[in-house]
Structures are given as structure tokens and as C-alpha cells.
Coordinates of C-alpha atoms in Angstrom, one line a residue:
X16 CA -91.1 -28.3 29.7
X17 CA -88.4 -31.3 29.5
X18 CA -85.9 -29.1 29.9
X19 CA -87.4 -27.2 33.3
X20 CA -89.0 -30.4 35.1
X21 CA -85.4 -31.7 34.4
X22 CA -84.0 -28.8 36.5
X23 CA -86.8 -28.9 39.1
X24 CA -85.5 -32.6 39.8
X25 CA -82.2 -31.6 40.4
X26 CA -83.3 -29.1 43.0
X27 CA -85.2 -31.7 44.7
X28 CA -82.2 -34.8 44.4
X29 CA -80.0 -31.6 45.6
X30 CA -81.8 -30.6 48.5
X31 CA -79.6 -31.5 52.2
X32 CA -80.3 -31.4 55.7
X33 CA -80.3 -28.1 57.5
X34 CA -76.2 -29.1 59.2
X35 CA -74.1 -26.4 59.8
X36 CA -70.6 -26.7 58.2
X37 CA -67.9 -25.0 60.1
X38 CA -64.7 -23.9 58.2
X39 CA -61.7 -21.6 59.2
X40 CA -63.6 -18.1 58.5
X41 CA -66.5 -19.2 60.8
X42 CA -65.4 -17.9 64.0
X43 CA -64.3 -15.0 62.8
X44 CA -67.9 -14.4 61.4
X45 CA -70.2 -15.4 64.0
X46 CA -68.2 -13.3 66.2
X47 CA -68.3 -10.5 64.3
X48 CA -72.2 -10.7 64.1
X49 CA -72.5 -11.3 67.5
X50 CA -70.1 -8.0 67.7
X51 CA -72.3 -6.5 65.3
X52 CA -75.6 -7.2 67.8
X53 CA -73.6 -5.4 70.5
X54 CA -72.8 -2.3 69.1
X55 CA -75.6 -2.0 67.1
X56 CA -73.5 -1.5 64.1
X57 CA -71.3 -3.3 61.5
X58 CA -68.3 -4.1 63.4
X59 CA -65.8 -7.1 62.5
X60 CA -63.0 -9.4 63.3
X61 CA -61.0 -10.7 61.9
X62 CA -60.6 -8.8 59.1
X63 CA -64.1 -9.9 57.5
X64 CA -66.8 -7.9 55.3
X65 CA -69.5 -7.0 57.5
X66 CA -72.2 -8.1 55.1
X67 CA -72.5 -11.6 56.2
X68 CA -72.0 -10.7 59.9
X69 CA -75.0 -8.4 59.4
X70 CA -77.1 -11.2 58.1
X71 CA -76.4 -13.7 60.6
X72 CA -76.8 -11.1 62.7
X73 CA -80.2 -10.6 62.0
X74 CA -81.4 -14.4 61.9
X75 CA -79.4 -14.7 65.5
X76 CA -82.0 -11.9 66.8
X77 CA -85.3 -13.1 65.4
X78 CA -84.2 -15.9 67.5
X79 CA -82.5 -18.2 64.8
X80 CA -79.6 -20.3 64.9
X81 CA -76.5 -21.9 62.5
X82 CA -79.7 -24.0 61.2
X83 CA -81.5 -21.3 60.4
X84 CA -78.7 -19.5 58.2
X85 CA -78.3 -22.9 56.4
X86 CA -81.6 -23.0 55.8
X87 CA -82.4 -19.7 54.4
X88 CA -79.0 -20.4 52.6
X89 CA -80.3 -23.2 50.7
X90 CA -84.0 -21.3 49.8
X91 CA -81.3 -18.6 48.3
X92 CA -79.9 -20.9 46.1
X93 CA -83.2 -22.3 45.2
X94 CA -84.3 -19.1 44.0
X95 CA -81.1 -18.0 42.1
X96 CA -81.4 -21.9 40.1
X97 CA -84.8 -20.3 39.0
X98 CA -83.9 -17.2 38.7
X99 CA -81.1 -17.8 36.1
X100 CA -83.0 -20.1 34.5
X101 CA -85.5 -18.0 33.6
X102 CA -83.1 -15.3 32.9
X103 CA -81.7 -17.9 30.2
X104 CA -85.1 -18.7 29.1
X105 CA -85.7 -14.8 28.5
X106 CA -82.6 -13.8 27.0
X107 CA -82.8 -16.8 24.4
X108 CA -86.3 -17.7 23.7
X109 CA -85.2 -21.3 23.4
X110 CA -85.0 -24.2 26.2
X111 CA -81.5 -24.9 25.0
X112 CA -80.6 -21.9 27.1
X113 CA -81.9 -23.9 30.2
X114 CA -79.7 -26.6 29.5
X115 CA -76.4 -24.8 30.9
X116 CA -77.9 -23.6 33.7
X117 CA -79.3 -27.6 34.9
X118 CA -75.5 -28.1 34.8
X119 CA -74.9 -24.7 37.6
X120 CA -77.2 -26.9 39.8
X121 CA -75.7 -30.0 40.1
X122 CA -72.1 -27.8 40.5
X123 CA -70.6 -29.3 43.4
X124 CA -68.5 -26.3 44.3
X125 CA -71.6 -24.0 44.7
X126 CA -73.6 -26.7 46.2
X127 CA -71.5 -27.2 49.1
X128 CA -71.7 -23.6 50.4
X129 CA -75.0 -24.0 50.9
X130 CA -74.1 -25.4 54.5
X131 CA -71.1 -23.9 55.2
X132 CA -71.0 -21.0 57.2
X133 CA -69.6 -18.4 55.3
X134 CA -70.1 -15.6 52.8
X135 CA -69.5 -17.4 49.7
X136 CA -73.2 -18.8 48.6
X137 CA -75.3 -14.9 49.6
X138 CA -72.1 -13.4 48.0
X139 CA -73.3 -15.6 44.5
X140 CA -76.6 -15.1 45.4
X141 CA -76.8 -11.6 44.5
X142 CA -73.7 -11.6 42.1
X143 CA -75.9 -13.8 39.9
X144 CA -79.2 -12.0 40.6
X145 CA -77.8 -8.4 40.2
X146 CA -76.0 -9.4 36.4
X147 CA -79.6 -11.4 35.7
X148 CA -81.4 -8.4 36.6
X149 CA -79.3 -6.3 33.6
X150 CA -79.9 -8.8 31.1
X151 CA -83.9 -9.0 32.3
X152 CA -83.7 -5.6 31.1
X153 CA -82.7 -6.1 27.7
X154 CA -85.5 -8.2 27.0
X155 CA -88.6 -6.1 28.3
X156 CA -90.5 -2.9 28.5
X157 CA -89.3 0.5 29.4
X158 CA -90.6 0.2 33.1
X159 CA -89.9 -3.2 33.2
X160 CA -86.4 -2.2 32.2
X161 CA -86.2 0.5 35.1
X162 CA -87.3 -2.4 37.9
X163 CA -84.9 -5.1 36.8
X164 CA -81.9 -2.2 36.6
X165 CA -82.9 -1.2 40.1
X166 CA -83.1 -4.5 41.4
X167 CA -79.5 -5.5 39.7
X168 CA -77.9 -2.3 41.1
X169 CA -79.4 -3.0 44.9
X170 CA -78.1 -6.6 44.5
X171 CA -74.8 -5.2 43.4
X172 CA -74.1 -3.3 46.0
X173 CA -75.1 -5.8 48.6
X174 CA -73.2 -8.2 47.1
X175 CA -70.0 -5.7 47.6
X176 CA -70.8 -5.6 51.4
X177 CA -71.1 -9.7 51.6
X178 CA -67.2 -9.9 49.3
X179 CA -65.0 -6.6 48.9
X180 CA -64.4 -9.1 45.9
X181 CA -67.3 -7.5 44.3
X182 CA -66.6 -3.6 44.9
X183 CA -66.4 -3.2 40.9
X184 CA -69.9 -5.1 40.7
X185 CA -71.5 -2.0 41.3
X186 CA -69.5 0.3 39.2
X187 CA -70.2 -1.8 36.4
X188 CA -73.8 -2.4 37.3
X189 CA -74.5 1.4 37.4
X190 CA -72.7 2.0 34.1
X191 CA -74.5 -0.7 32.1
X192 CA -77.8 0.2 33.3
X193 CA -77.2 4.0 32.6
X194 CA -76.2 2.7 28.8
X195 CA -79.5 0.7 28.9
X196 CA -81.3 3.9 29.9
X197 CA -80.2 6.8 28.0
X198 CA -83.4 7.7 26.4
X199 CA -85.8 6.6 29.3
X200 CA -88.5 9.5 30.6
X201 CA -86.7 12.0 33.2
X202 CA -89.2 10.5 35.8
X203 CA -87.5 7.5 35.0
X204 CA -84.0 8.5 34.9
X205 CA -85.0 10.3 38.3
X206 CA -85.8 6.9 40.0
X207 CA -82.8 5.5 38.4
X208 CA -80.4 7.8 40.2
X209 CA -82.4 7.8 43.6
X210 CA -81.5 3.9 43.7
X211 CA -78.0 4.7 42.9
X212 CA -77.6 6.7 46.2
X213 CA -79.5 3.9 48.1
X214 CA -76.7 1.9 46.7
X215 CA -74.2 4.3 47.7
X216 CA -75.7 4.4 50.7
X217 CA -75.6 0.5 51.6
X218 CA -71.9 0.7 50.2
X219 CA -71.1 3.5 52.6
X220 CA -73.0 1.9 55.9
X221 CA -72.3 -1.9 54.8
X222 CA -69.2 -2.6 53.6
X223 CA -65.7 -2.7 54.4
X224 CA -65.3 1.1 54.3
X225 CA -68.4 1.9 56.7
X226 CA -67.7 -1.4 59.2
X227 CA -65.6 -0.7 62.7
X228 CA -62.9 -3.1 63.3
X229 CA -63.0 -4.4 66.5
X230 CA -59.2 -6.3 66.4
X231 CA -56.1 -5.7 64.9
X232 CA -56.3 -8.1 62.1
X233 CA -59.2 -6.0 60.8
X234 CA -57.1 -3.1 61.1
X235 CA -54.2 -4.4 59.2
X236 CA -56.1 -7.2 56.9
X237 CA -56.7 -5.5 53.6
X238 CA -53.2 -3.7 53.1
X239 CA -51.1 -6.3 54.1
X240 CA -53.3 -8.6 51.6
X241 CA -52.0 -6.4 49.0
X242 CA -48.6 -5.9 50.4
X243 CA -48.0 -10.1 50.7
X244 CA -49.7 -10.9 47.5
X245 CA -47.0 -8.5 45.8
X246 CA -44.2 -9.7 47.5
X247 CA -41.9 -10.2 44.7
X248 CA -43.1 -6.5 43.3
X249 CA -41.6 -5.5 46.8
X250 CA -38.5 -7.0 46.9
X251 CA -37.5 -5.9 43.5
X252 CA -38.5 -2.5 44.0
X253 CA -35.7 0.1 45.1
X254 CA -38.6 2.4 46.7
X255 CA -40.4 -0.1 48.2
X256 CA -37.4 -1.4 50.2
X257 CA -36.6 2.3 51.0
X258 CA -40.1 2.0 52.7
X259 CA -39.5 -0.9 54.4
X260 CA -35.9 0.0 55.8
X261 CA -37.4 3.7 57.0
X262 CA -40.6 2.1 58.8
X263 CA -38.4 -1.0 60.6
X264 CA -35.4 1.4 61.2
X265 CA -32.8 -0.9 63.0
X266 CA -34.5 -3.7 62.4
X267 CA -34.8 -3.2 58.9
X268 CA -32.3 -6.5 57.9
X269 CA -34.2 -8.7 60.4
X270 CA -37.3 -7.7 58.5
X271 CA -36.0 -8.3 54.9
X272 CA -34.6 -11.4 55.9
X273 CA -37.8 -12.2 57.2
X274 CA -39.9 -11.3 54.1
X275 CA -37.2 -13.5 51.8
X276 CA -38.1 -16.5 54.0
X277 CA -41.9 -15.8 53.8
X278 CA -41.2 -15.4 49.9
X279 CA -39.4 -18.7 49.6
X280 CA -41.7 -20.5 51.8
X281 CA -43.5 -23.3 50.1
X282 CA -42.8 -22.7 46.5
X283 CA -45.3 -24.6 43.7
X284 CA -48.5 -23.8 46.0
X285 CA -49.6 -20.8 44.6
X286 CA -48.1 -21.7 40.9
X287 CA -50.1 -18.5 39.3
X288 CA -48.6 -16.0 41.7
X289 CA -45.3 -17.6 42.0
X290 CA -45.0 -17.7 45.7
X291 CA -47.1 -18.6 48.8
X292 CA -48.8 -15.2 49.9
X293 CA -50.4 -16.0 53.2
X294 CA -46.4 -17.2 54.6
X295 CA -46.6 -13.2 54.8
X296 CA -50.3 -12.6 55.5
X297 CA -50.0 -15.1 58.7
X298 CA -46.6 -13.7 60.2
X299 CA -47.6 -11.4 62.7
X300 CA -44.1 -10.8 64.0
X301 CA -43.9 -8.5 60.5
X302 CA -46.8 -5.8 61.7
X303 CA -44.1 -5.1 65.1
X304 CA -41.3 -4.9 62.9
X305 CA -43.1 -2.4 60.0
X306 CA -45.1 -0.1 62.7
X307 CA -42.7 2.0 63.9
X308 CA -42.0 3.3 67.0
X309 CA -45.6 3.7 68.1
X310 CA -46.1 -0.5 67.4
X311 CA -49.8 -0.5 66.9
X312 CA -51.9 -2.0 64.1
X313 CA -52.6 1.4 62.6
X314 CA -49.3 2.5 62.0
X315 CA -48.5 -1.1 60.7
X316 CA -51.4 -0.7 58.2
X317 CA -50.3 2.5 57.1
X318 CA -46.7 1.1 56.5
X319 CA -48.0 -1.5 54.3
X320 CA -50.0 0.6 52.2
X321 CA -47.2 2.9 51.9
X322 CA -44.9 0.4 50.5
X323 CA -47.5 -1.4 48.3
X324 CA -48.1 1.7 46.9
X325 CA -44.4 2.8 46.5
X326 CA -43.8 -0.8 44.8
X327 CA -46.6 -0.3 41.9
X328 CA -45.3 3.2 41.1
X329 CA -42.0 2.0 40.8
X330 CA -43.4 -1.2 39.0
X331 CA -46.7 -0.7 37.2
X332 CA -45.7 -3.1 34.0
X333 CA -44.9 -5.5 36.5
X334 CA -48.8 -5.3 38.4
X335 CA -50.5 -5.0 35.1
X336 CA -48.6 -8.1 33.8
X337 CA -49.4 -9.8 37.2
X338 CA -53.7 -8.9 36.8
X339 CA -53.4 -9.8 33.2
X340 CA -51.9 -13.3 33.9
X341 CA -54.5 -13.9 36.4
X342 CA -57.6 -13.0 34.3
X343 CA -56.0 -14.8 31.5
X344 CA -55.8 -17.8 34.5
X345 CA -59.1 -17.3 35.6
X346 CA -60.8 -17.1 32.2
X347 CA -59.2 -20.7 31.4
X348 CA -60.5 -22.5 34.9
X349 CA -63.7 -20.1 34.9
X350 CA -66.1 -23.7 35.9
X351 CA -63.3 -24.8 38.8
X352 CA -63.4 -28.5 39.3
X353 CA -64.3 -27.7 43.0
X354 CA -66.2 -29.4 45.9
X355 CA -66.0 -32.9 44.5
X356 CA -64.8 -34.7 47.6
X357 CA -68.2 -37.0 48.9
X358 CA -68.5 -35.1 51.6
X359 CA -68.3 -31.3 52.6
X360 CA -64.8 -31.0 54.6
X361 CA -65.1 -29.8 58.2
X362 CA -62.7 -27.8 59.6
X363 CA -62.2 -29.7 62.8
X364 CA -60.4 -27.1 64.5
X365 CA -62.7 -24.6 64.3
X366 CA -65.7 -26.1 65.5
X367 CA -65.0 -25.8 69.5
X368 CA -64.2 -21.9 68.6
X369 CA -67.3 -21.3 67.3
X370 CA -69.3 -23.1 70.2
X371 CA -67.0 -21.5 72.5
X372 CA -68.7 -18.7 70.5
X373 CA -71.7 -19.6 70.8
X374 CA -72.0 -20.2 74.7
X375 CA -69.9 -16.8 75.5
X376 CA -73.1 -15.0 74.0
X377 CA -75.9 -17.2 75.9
X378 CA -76.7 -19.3 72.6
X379 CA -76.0 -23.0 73.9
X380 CA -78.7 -24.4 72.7
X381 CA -77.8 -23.5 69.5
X382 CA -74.3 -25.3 69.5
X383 CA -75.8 -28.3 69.0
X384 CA -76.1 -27.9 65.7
X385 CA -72.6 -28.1 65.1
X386 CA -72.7 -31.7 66.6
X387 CA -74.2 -33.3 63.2
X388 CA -73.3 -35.9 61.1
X389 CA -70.8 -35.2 57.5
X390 CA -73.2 -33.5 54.7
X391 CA -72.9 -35.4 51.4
X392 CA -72.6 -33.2 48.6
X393 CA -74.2 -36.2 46.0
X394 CA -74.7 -35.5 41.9
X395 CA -71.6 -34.9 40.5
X396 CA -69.3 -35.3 43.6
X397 CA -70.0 -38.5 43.2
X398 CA -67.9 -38.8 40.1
X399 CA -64.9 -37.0 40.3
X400 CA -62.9 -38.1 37.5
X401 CA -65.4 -37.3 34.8
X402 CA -66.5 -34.1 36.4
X403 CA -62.7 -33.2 35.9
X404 CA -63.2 -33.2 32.3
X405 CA -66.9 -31.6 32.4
X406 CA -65.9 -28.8 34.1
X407 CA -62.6 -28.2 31.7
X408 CA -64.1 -28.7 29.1
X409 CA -66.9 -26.1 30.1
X410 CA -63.9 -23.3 31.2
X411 CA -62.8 -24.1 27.1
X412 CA -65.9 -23.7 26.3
X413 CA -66.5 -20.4 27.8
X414 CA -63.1 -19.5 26.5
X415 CA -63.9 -19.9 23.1
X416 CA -67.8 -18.1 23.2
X417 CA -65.9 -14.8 25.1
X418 CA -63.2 -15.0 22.0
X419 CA -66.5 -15.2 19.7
X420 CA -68.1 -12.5 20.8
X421 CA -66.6 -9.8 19.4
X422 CA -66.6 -11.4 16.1
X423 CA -70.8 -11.5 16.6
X424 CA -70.7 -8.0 17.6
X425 CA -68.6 -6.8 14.6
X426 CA -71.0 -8.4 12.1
X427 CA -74.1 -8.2 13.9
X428 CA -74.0 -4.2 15.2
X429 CA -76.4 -3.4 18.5
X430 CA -77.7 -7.3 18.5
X431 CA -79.7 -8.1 21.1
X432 CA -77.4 -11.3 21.4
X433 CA -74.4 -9.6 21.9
X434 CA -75.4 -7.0 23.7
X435 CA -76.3 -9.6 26.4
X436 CA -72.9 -11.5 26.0
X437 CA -71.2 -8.3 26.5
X438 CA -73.3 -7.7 29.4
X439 CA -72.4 -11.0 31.0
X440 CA -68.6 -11.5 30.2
X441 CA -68.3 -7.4 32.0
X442 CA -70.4 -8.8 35.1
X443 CA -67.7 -11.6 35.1
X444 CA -64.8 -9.7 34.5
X445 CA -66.4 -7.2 37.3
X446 CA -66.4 -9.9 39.6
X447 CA -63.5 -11.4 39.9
X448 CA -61.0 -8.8 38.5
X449 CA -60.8 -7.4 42.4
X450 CA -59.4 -10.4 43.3
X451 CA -57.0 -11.0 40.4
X452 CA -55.5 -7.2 41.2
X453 CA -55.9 -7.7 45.2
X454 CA -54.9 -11.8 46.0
X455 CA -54.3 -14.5 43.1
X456 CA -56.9 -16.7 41.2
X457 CA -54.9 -19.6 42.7
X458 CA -57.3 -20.0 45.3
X459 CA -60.5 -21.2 43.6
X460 CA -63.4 -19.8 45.7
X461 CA -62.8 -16.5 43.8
X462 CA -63.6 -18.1 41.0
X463 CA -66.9 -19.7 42.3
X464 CA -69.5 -16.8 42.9
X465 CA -69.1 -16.6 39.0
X466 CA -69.8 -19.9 37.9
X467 CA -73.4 -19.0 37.2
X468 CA -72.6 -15.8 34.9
X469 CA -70.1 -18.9 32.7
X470 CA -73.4 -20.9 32.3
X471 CA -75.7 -18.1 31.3
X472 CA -72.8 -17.1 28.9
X473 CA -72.7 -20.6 27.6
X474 CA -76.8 -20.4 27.0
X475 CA -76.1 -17.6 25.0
X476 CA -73.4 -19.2 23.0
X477 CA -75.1 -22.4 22.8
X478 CA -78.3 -20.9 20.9
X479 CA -76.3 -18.6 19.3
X480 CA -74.5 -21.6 18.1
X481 CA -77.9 -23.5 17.1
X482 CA -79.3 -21.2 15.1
X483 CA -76.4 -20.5 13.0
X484 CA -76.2 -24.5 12.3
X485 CA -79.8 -24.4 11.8
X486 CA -79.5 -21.6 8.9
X487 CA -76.6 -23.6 7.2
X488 CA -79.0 -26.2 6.9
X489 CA -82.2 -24.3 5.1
X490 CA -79.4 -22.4 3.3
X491 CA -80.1 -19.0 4.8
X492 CA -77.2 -16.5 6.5
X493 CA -78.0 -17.1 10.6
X494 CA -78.1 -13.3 11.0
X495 CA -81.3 -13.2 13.8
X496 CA -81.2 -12.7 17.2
X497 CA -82.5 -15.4 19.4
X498 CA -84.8 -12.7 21.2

């Protein structure tokens, strides 16, 4: 009871006004939703997912506003904060497991998304809610069991349409939940794969693969993402720069010069990568020079995948030492210390674009929103230097439970306890391992989404840890399972 009244008065210290934040991926969402109204179907700009588009979307045509997203924004976190801690109360039977999860809601770098207008906090949101749903089903009944592996696969794959940074959440989410249901009734097992095609379904209508792309940027964003993010795999690749000269034909030395300036530009930023990827992504001179003679955005696209592609088949040590260097990155920051400025930044810039936005599509009443006063993130904001050391000493932490758990699953075979680990550290992988292989872990907001899966891991690890200390002391081996 401590333990959950503590948590409830962290949701209520928490709680904000209803301001819209605007940052730099605003405008290119709210004019993708507003694209999306038109056409009556996912279309973007921009090169964004058309998950969140479709959601603000929907709240600008039951008559909402940028107050209304924030709004239901901040009832989503609400509910995941309870969700997850009743997750951790399930999977460990003890209110130490709560105890991590107090320390997700006063997370700064979650917190703050709760106002800002982008995909970041829904993306979480059902993350969090579709690997809680998997380890729900550990705990309970056989129908129980099917509900909570529905519910986790549906959240997966919606979560895939708000971030292309989840597309292996799904994957994974189908996987462990046919593991978790191998001897259920075939009326079970039917239900089971009738929500997998709903899921395939909202993966084929919702995300990146089923949205139109309304600008060139869209067209072009997600290969040359992986053709600038693998720059130095380029350069150093014989067949890649046979690509490059035979799409720029005589302009193929302006273009290499080009790309060796991009690559040198602002060394030290990007310190895990080695070099500053979005010099690249931003130069829009380089889509003329790789598109050929037709000089549109779909030949450019093309080009870039071409040579991506060529680059990894010529290098594949090189790209599997690059993803294993960034998990090993992200694994050691996994609780960022993010969002612990007083205030949540405002991209200054941004906000006449987005009520330029606004009044293009008849909504200027709603642009007043954007007019409000600097949101303060309060708790641990507050103190910045010593939630420095928190938060690294919780990424160790973590660190140390994921290098634990296989030694718990070698001595302790099929235990409930680290079957649910497992479960969680394969969500987590899941979720940011599309990023490590696509972009770099150097930019923290990858990292974010999965913050909650960290503190559910260290519940786990924490009782685990508990119980073992607890059998030391009356002499007895700690060989049970919290659950």
C-alpha cells in the first residue's frame, strides 16, 4: 500500500497543464495529419510514420485541438505508470517490484513528451503496454493468457506504425506469444492467429509500408537514413563507390567530394557512429547528383538503396561490428540522463510553421494554444547533477541483471522468473535494435520508449535479488520463484 500511494503521488505532483510543445518534427506531423484528413488515408511528409498523423488526425476531426492531443497524451501515460506497475506487482508478488517503476514516473525524459507534439510518448505507450501484456501472460490462466497475448500483439503492431523503430516489436511479440501458447485448445490457437492478421493488417494499412508520401523527403527519407548513417561503410567499399560513380555519371567526383565533406563535418558529435550522419541526411544537393538522368526523388531513393545495399555485401563484418557496438552502447546508457533541463525546450522556429499550419486548414482558433507559457518538467529535473548519477547508476544496474540472467536460467530451468526476464530484455532488444542497425544510439530518444521495459527488468532483478539475500539469512538455497 506504501509502495502504490507513493506512486499515485507522483502521478499527481507530475501532472502539467494541457500546453502544446512544438519541436522540429511538429510541422511535418500536423501536416501530414491534416494531409491524412484530405485524402482519407495515411499519407505523410516529411518522411514521418503515419501512426501519429493518424491519431492527431482523428482528435483534429472530432473537433480537438494541440490541447487535446496533450491531454489524451498525458491520460496515456497515466495509464501505462499503472499499468507497469501492476505488471511489476504480478510478475513479482512483492511491492519491491513497484519500487523501480515509482522511479519510470518521475523520469524526466519520458515526462517531457507528454506535451510535446510528437510520436515519442504513444510510441512508449504501447511499446510498454504490448511487452506488459506478454509478461501478464506468464502469470495467469489459459484464457487470461490468450487476452493479454492479443492485447500485447495489437499494441505491437500499433506501436510499429507510431515508430518504424519498432517493426521487430511485432515479430518478437508474435513469437513469444506462440512459445507461451503451444499447448493452448485449437479454438484458442485459432483466435491467436486471427489477431495476428489484424496485426498484419494494421502493419500493412498503418505504417510506413502502407502510408502515401505526399513530398520528396518521404520518398527518399528511409534509404538515404541508411545510406548517411553508413557513410564510412560507403566510402570504403569498392562496390559501393562503383554505385555511386554509375548513378552520378559525370558528376560522380563532385559527388564523392561532396560526401567526404559531409563525412568530415562535425567530427566528436555522433562519438558512437564516428561521424555526423544528418551532414548527409540534410544535403539535398546529393538526391540531384545520385538520381540520374530522370532527377526525381524515386530514382534518388532507388540509388541509395542500391549502394547501401552494395556497401553491406561488400562489408557485412563491418555492419555487424557497427549494430554490435551500438547495442553494446545502448545497453550501457539504457536509463539516458534525458529531459533534465527546468523546462521543456521549444523549438522557436517551428512554432510559426505549425500555426501557419494551422490557419492554411481553417483551425485558428486552435493556434492559440501554441501561444502558452514554458512547461516545467519539476521532480527530478530539478536536480540535475544527482539525477546524473541515478540514471547511470540504473543503466549499470540493468547491465549487470541482463548479464545475470542467464546464469538464473542455467540453474533455475523454465523459472517463472526468468522466463519473464527473458521476455523483457528480447522486448528491449526488439525495440531499439531497428534503430542501432538503421541510425546510431547517439541520439538518445531511441533509447527512451524503452526506459519502462529497464525498470520492470530491474523489479525483476531487484526481488530476484531479495529473496536470494533473504535465503542466505534462514540458511536455505534461494531456489523459488517470486510468482
Amino acid at each position: 500500500m506504501l509502495a502504490w500511494a507513493a506512486l499515485l503521488v507522483v502521478l499527481v505532483v507530475s501532472v502539467r497543464p494541457a500546453i502544446p510543445v512544438i519541436w522540429g518534427d511538429t510541422p511535418s506531423f500536423v501536416e501530414s495529419a491534416f494531409r491524412t484528413l484530405e485524402a482519407g488515408k495515411p499519407t505523410v511528409a516529411g518522411g514521418r510514420d503515419p501512426g501519429y498523423p493518424a491519431f492527431l488526425a482523428a482528435t483534429f476531426a472530432f473537433g480537438g485541438g494541440l490541447g487535446t492531443v496533450v491531454r489524451l497524451q498525458q491520460a496515456a501515460w497515466a495509464v501505462l505508470v499503472l499499468a507497469l506497475a501492476a505488471t511489476a506487482q504480478v510478475a513479482t508478488r512483492s511491492a519491491v517490484g513497484v519500487v523501480p517503476i515509482i522511479l519510470v514516473a518521475t523520469y524526466p525524459g519520458l515526462l517531457l513528451f507528454r506535451n510535446v507534439i510528437t510520436a515519442e510518448l504513444l510510441f512508449a505507450v504501447l511499446l510498454n503496454l504490448a511487452m506488459a501484456g506478454l509478461l501478464v501472460a506468464t502469470c495467469v490462466g489459459k484464457t487470461a493468457r490468450c487476452c493479454a497475448i492479443i492485447v500485447s500483439i495489437l499494441c505491437a503492431a500499433l506501436a510499429a506504425c507510431f515508430r518504424s523503430q519498432g517493426a521487430l516489436v511485432p515479430i518478437v511479440a508474435v513469437l513469444v506469444g506462440t512459445s507461451l501458447t503451444r499447448q493452448d485448445t485449437p479454438a484458442r490457437l485459432t483466435v491467436m492467429a486471427v489477431s495476428v492478421a489484424a496485426a498484419l493488417s494494421l502493419l500493412a494499412a498503418g505504417s510506413r509500408f502502407g502510408a502515401s508520401n505526399s513530398d520528396e523527403a518521404s520518398v527518399v527519407f528511409v534509404p538515404k537514413t541508411l545510406f548517411c548513417n553508413h557513410l564510412n561503410i560507403v566510402l570504403s567499399s569498392d562496390a559501393a563507390r562503383g554505385e555511386i560513380a554509375s548513378a552520378a555519371g559525370a558528376r560522380a567526383d563532385a559527388t564523392m567530394a561532396r560526401l567526404a565533406a559531409d563525412f568530415a563535418a562535425e567530427p566528436g558529435r555522433w562519438p558512437v557512429l564516428g561521424f555526423f550522419g544528418d551532414a548527409c541526411l540534410f544535403d539535398s544537393t546529393l538526391d540531384r547528383d545520385v538520381a540520374g538522368e530522370t532527377g526525381n526523388a524515386v530514382s534518388a531513393a532507388r540509388a541509395y538503396r542500391r549502394i547501401f545495399l552494395a556497401a553491406v555485401r561488400d562489408r557485412p563484418l563491418v555492419y555487424a561490428g557497427k549494430i554490435a557496438r551500438q547495442m553494446a552502447y545502448g545497453a550501457s546508457v539504457a536509463w539516458p540522463p534525458y529531459g533534465l533541463d527546468p523546462a521543456v525546450p521549444v523549438s522557436t522556429d517551428d512554432v510559426p510553421r505549425v500555426s501557419a499550419i494551422m490557419t492554411r486548414h481553417d483551425r485558428t482558433a486552435q493556434s492559440i494554444d501554441l501561444r502558452e507559457g514554458p512547461v516545467q518538467i519539476g521532480l527530478l529535473s530539478d536536480l540535475p547533477d544527482i539525477s546524473t548519477y541515478l540514471f547511470s547508476a540504473l543503466s549499470a544496474a540493468f547491465v549487470i541483471a541482463v548479464i545475470l540472467w542467464p546464469v538464473t536460467a542455467v540453474r533455475r530451468r523454465r523459472s517463472p522468473i526468468s522466463t519473464r526476464a527473458g521476455i523483457v530484455i528480447v522486448m528491449w532488444a526488439a525495440s531499439i535494435a531497428t534503430a542501432a542497425g538503421a541510425h546510431t544510439l547517439d541520439i538518445w530518444r531511441y533509447l527512451i520508449p524503452a526506459v519502462p521495459m529497464v525498470g520492470l527488468m530491474l523489479s525483476l532483478f531487484a526481488v530476484e535479488l531479495t529473496e536470494a539475500i533473504a535465503g542466505l539469512q534462514r540458511g536455505l538455497p534461494a531456489d523459488r520463484a517470486p510468482c
